[in-house]
PDB file of C-alpha atoms and ligand atoms in Angstrom:
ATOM      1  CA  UNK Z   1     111.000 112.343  86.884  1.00 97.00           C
ATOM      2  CA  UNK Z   2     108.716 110.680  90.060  1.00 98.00           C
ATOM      3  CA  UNK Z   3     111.150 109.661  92.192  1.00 98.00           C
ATOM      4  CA  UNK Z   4     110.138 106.748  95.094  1.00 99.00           C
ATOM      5  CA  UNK Z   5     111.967 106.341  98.209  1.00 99.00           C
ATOM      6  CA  UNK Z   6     112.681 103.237 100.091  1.00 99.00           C
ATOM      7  CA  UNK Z   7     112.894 102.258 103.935  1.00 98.00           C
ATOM      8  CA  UNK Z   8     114.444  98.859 103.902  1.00 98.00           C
ATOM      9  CA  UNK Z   9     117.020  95.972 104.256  1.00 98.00           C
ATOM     10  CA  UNK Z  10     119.675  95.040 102.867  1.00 98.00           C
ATOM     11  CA  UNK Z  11     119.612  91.962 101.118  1.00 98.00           C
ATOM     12  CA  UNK Z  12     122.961  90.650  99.409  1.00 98.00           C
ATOM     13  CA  UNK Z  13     121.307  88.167  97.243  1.00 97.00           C
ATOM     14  CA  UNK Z  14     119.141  91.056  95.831  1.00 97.00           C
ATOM     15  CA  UNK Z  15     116.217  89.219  95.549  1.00 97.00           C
ATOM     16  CA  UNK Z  16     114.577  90.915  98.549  1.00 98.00           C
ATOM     17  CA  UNK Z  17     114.762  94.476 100.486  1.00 98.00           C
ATOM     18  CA  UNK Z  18     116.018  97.059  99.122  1.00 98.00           C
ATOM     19  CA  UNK Z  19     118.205  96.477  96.173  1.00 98.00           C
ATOM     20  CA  UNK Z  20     114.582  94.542  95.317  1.00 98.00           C
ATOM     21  CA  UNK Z  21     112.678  97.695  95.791  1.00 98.00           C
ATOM     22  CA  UNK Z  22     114.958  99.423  93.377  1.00 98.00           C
ATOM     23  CA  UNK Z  23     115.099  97.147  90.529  1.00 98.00           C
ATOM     24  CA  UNK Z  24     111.569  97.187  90.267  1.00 98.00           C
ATOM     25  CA  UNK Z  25     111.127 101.198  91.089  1.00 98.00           C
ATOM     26  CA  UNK Z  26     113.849 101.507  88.150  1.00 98.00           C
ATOM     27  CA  UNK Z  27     112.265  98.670  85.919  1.00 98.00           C
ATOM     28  CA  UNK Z  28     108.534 100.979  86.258  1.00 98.00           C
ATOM     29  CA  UNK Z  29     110.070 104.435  85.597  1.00 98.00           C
ATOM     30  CA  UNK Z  30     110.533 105.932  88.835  1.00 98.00           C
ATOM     31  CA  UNK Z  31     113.545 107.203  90.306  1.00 98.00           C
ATOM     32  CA  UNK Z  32     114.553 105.453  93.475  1.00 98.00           C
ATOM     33  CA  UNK Z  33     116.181 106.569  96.856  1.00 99.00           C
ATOM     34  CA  UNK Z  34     116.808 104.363  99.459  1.00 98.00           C
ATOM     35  CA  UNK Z  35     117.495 104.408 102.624  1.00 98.00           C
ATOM     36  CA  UNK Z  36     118.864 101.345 104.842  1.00 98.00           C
ATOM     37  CA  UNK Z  37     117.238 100.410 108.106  1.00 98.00           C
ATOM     38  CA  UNK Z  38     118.999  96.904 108.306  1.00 98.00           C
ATOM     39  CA  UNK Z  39     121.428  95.116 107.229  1.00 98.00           C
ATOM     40  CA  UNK Z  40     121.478  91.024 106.638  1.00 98.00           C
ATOM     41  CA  UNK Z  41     123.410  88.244 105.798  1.00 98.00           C
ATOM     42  CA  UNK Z  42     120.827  85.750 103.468  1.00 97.00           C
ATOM     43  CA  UNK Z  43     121.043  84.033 100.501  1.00 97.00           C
ATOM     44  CA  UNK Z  44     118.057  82.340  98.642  1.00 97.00           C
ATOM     45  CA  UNK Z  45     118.035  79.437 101.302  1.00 96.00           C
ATOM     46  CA  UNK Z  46     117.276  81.964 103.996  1.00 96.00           C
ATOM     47  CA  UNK Z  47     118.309  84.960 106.657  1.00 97.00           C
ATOM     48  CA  UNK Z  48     121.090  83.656 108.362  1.00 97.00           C
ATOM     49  CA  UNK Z  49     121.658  87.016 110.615  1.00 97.00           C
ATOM     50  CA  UNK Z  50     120.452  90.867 110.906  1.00 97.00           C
ATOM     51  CA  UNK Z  51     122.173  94.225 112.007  1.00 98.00           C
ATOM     52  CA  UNK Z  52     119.675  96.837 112.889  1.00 97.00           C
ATOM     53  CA  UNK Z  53     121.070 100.528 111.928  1.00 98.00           C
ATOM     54  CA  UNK Z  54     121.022 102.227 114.596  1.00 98.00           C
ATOM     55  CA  UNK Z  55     117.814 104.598 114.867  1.00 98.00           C
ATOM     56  CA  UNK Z  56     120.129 107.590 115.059  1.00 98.00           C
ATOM     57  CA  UNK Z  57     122.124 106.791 112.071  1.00 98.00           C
ATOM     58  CA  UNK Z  58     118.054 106.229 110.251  1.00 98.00           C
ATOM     59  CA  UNK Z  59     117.069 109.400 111.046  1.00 98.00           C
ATOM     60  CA  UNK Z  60     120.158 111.043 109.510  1.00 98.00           C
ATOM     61  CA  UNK Z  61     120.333 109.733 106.512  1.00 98.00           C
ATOM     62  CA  UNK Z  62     116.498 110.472 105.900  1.00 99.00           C
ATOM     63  CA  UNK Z  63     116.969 114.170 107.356  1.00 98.00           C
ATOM     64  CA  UNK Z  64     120.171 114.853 104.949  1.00 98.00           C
ATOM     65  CA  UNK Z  65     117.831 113.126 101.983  1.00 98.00           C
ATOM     66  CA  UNK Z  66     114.493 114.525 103.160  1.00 98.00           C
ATOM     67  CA  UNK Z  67     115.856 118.327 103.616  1.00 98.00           C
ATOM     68  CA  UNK Z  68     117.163 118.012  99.608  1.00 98.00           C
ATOM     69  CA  UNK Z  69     114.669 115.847  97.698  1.00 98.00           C
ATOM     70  CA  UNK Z  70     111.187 115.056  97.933  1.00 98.00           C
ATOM     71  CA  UNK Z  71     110.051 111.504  97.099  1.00 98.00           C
ATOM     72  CA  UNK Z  72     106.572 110.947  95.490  1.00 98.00           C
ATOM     73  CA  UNK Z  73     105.703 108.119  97.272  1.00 99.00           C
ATOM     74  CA  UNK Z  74     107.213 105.677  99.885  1.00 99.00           C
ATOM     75  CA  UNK Z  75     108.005 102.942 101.036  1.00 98.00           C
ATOM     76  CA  UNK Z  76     108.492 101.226 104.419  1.00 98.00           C
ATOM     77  CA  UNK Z  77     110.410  97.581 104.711  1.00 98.00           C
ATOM     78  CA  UNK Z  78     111.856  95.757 107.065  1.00 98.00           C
ATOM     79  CA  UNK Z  79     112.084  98.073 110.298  1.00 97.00           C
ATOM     80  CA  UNK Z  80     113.401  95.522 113.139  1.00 96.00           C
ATOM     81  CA  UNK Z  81     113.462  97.171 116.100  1.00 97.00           C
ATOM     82  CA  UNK Z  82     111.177  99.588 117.804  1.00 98.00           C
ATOM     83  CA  UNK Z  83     113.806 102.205 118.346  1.00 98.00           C
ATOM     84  CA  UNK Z  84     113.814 102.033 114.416  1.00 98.00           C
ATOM     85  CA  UNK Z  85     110.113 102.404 113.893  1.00 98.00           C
ATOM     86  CA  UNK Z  86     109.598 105.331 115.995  1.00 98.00           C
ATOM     87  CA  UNK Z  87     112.576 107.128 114.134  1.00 98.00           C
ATOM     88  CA  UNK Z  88     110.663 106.491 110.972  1.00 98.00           C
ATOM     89  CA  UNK Z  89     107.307 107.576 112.465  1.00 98.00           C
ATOM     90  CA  UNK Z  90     109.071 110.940 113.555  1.00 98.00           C
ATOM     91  CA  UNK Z  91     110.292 111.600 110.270  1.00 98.00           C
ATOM     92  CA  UNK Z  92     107.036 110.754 108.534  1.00 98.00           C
ATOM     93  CA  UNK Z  93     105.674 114.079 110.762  1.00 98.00           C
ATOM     94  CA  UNK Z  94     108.427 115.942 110.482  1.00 98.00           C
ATOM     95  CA  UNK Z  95     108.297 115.765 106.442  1.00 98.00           C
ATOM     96  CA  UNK Z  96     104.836 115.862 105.900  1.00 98.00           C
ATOM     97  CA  UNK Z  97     105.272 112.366 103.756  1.00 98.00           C
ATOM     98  CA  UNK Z  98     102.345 110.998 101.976  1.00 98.00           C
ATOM     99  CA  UNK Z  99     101.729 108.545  99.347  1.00 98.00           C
ATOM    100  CA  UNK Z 100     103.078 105.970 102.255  1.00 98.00           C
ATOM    101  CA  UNK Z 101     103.307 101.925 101.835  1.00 99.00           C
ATOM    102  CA  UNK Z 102     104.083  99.472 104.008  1.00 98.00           C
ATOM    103  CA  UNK Z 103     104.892  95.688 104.084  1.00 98.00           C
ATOM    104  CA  UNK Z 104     104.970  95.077 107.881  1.00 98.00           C
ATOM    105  CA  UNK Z 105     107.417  92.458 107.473  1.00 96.00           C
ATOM    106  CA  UNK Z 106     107.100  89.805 110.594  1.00 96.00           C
ATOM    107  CA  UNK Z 107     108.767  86.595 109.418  1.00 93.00           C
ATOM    108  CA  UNK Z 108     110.880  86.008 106.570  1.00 92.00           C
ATOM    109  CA  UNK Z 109     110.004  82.591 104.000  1.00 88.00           C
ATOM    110  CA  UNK Z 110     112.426  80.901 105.574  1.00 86.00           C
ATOM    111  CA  UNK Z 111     111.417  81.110 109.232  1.00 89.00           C
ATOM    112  CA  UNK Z 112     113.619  84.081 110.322  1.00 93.00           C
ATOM    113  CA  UNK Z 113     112.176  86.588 112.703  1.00 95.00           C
ATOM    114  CA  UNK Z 114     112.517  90.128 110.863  1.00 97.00           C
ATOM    115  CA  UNK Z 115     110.532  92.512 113.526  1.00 97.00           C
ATOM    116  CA  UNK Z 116     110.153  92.085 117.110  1.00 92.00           C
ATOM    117  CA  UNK Z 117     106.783  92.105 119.151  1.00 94.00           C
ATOM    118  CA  UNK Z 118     107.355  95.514 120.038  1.00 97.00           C
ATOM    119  CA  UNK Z 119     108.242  96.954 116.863  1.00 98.00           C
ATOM    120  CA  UNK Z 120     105.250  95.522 115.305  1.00 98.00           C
ATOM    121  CA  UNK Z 121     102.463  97.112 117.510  1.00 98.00           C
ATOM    122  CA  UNK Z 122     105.071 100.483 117.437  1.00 98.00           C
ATOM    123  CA  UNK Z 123     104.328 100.103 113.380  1.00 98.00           C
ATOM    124  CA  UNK Z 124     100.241  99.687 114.371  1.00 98.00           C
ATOM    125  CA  UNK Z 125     100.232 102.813 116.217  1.00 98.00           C
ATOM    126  CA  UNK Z 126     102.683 105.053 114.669  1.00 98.00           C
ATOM    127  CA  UNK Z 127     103.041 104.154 111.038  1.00 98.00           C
ATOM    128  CA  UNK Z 128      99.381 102.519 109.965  1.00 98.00           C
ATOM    129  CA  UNK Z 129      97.770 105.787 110.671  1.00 98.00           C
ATOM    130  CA  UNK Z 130      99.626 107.631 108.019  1.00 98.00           C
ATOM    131  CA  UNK Z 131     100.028 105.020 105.445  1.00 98.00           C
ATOM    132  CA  UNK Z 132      98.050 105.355 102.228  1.00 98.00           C
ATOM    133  CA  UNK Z 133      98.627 101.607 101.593  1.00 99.00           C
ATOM    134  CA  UNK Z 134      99.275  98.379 104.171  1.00 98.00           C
ATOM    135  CA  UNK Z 135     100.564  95.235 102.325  1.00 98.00           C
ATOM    136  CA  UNK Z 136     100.230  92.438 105.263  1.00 97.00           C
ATOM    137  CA  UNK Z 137      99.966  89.056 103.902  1.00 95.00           C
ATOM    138  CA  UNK Z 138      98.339  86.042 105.749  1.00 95.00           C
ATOM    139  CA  UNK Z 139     100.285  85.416 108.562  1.00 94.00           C
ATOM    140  CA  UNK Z 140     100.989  89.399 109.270  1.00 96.00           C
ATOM    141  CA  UNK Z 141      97.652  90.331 109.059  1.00 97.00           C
ATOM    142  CA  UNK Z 142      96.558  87.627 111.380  1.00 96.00           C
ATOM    143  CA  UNK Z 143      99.415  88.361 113.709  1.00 96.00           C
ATOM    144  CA  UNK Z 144      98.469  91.684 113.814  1.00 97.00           C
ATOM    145  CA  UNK Z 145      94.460  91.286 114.086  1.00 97.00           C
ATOM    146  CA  UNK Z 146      94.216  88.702 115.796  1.00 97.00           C
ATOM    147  CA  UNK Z 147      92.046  87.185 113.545  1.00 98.00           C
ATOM    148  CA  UNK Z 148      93.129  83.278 112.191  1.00 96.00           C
ATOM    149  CA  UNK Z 149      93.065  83.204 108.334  1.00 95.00           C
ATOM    150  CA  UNK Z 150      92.047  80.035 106.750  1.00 92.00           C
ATOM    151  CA  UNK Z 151      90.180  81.843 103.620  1.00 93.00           C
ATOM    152  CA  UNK Z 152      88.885  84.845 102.165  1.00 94.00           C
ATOM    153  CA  UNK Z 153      86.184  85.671 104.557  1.00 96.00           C
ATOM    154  CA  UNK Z 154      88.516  85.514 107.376  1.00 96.00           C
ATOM    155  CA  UNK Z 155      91.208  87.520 104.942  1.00 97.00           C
ATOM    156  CA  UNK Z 156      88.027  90.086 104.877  1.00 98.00           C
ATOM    157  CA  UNK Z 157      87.389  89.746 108.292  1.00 98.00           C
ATOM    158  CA  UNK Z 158      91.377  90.785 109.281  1.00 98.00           C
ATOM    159  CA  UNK Z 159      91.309  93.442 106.786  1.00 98.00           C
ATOM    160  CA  UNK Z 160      88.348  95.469 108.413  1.00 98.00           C
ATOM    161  CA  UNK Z 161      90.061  95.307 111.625  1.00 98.00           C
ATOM    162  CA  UNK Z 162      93.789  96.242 110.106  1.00 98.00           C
ATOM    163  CA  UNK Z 163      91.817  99.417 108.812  1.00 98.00           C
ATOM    164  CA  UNK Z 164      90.531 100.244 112.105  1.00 98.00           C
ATOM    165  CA  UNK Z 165      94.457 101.291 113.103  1.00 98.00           C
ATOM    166  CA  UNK Z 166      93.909 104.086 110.393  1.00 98.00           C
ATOM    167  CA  UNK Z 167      95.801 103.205 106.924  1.00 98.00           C
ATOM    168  CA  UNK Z 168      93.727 104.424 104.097  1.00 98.00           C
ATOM    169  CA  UNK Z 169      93.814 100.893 102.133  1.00 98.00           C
ATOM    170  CA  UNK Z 170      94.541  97.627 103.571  1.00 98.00           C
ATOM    171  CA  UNK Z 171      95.487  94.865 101.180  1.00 98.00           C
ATOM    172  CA  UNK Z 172      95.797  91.264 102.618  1.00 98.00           C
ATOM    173  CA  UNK Z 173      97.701  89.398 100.368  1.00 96.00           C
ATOM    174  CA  UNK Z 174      97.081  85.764  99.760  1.00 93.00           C
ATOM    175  CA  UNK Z 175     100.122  84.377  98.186  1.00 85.00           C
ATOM    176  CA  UNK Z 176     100.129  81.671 101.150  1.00 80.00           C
ATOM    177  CA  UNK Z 177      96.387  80.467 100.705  1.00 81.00           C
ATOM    178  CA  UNK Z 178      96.515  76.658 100.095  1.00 74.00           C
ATOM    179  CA  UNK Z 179      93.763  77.103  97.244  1.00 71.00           C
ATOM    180  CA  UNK Z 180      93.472  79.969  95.296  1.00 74.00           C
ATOM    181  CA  UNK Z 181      95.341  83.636  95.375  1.00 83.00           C
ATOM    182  CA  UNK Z 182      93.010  86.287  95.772  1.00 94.00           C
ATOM    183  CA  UNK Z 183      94.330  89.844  97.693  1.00 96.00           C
ATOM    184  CA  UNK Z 184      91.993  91.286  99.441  1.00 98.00           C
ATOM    185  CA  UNK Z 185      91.717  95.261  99.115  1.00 98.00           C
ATOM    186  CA  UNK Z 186      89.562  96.786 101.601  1.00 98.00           C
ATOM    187  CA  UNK Z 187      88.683 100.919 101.408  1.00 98.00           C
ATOM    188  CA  UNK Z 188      85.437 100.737 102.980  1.00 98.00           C
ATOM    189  CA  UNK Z 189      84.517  98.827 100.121  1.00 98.00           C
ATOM    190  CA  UNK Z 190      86.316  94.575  99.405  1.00 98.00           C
ATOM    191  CA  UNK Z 191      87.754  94.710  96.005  1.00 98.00           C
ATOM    192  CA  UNK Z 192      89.368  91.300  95.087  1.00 97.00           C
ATOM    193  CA  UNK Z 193      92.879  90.760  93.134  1.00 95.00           C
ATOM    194  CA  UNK Z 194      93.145  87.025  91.440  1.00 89.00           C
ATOM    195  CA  UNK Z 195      96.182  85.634  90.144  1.00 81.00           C
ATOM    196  CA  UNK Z 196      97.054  82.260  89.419  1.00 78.00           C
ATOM    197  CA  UNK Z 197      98.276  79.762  91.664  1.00 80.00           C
ATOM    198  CA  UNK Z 198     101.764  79.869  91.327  1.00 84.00           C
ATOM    199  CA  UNK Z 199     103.817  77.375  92.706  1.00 87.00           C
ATOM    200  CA  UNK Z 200     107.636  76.760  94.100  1.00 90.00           C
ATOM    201  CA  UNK Z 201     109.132  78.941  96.740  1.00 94.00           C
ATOM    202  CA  UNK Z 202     109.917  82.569  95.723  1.00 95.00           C
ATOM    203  CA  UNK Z 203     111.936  85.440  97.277  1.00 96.00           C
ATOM    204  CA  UNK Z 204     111.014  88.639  97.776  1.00 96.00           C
ATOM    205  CA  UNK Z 205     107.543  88.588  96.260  1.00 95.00           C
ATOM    206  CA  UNK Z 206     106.481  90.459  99.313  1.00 96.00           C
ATOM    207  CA  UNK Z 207     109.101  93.550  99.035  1.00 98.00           C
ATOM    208  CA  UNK Z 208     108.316  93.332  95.341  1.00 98.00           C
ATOM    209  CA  UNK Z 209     104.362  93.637  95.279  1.00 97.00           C
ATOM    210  CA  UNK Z 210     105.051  96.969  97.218  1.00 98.00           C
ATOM    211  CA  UNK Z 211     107.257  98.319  95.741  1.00 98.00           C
ATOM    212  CA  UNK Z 212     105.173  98.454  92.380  1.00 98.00           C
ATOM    213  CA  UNK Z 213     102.949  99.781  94.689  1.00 98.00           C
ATOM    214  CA  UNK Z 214     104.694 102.235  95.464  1.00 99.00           C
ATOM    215  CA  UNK Z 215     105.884 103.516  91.854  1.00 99.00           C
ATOM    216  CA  UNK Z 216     102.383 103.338  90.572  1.00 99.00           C
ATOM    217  CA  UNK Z 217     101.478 105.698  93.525  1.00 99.00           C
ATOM    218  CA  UNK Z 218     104.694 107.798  92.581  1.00 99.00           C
ATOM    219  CA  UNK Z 219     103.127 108.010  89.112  1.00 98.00           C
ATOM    220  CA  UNK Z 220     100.025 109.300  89.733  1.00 98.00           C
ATOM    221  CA  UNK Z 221      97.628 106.684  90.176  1.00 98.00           C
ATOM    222  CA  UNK Z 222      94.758 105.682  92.869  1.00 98.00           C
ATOM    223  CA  UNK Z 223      95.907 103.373  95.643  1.00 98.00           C
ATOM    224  CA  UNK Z 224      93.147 100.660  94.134  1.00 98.00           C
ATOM    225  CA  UNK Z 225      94.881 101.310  90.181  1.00 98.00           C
ATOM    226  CA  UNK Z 226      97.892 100.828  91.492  1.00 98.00           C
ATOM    227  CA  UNK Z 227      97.551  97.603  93.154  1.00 98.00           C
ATOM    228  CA  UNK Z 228      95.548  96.365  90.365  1.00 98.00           C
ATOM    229  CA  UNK Z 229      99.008  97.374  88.148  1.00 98.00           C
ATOM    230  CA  UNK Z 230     101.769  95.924  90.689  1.00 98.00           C
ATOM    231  CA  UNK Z 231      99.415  92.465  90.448  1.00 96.00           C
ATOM    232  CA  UNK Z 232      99.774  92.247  87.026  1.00 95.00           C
ATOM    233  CA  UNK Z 233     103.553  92.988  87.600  1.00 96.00           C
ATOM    234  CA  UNK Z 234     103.863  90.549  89.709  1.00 95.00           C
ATOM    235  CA  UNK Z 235     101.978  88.135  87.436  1.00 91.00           C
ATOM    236  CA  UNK Z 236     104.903  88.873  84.587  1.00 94.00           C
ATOM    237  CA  UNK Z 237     107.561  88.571  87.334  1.00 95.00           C
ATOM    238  CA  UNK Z 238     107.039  85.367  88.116  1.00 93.00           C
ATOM    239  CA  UNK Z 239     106.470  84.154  84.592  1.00 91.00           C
ATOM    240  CA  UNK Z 240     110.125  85.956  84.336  1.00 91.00           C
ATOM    241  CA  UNK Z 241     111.878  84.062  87.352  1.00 95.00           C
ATOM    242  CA  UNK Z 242     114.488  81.916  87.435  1.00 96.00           C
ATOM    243  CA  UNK Z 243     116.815  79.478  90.131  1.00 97.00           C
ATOM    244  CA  UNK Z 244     120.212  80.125  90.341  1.00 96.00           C
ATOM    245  CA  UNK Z 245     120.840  79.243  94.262  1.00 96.00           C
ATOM    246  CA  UNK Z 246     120.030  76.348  96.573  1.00 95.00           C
ATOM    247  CA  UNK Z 247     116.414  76.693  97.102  1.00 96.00           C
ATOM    248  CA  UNK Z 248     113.763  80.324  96.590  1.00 96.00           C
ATOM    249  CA  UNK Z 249     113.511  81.661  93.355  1.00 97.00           C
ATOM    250  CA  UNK Z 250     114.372  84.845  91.757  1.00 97.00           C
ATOM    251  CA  UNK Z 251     113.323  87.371  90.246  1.00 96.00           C
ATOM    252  CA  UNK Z 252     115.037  88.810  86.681  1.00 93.00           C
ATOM    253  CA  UNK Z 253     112.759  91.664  86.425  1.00 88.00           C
TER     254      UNK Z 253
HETATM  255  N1  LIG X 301     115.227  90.272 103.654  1.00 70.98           N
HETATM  256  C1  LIG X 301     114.711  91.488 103.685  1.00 70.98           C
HETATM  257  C2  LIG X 301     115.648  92.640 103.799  1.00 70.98           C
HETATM  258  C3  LIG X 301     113.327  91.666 103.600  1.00 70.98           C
HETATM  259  O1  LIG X 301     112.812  92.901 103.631  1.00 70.98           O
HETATM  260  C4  LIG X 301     112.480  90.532 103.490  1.00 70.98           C
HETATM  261  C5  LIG X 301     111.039  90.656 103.407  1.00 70.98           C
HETATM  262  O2  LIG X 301     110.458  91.695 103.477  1.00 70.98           O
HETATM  263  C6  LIG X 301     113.063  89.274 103.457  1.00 70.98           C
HETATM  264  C7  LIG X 301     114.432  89.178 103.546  1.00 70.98           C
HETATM  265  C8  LIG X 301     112.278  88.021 103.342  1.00 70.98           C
HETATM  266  O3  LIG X 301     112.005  87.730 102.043  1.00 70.98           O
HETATM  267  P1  LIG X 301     111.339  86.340 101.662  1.00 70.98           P
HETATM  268  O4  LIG X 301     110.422  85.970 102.772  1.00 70.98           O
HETATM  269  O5  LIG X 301     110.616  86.593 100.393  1.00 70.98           O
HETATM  270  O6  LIG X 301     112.471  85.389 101.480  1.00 70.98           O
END
């Protein structure tokens, strides 16, 4: 059995996070651990309020995991706070981990602020360099770059400097492109993901896309297969979702 592990928030609506991570690690055929950096209080109208766990408290539950089971693949969610980040990056070392993804979540759908400033250049310089796959979509990667993203040459653009900070594969998704949706995957080499414009407000599609990520890495696959897999996940997914609350979308996968 691969098994998957997951760094992430707590969402109670389960749309996002990690009970999202492990619907869709379970609904691909991987075994999933999780871990829980944060907690929230959100429902599909938005993050009302976050609880970091305390770094400490991180790093314990990943040692106790860690020192018993070894995940395929991971990974990394919604970290918060820099104390957070650089308990993560210490246990990334410590274990040897590989097969690492991240969605450097900044800001949440609905406005909410889910990493600090610090916490987001502590996951440039200590988590990027070890991570097999980076996830940012429009506005992260352009936060992070510095680069403004209007279309898919800038998308390219931010995606050759993202890979400068060391991940192995950058993909810039492009979910929140007015016109099309194209991801951008950048090795050394641009390799282009198209969906269809979808539209209507979604939650989670974020945590989701990386999380089949994530499994496909688990199972064996290149980091370019797998994205080309969780797209066509994600294509089904939506084609699957359904409204139930006052305003995003779910997910019945
Ligand atoms: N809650 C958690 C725990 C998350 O990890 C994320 C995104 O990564 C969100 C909420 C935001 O989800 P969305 O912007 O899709 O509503």
């Amino acid at each position: 059995m691969k098994k998957a592990l997951t760094i992430a928030g707590f969402d109670p609506s389960g749309g996002a996070g990690l009970q999202a991570d492990l619907k869709v690690f379970h609904s691909l055929g991987v075994y999933g651990l999780s871990v829980v950096s944060s907690l929230t209080a959100q429902n599909t109208e938005g993050v009302s309020s976050i609880l970091p766990v305390d770094a400490e408290f991180i790093k314990k539950q990943l040692t106790v995991l860690l020192s018993d089971i070894k995940p395929d693949a991971v990974k990394i969610g919604m970290l918060y706070a820099e104390s957070n980040v650089k308990a993560v990056a210490g246990i990334i070392k410590k274990y040897s981990l590989g097969n690492i993804v991240i969605d450097p979540v900044i800001l949440s759908s609905s406005g909410k602020r889910l990493a600090g400033k610090n916490a987001v250049t502590a996951i440039r310089k200590k988590i990027f360099p070890f991570c097999k796959v980076i996830t940012p979509n429009i506005h992260e990667a352009s936060f992070i770059s510095g680069v403004r993203i209007k279309n898919i040459t800038d998308m390219e653009r931010a995606a050759v400097c993202l890979k400068d900070y060391g991940a192995e594969n950058v993909i810039v998704t492009g979910g929140h492109l007015e016109q099309v949706t194209v991801d951008v995957f950048y090795n050394g080499n641009f390799h282009y993901l198209k969906g269809k414009k979808i539209s209507g407000e979604y939650h989670g599609t974020g945590c989701m896309f990386s999380a089949a990520i994530t499994a496909f890495l688990a199972r064996g696959n290149s980091a370019l297969k797998a994205a080309k897999l969780a797209k066509e996940f994600m294509n089904k997914a939506f084609r699957k979702s359904f409204g139930t609350g006052g305003r995003m979308r779910l997910f019945d996968i």
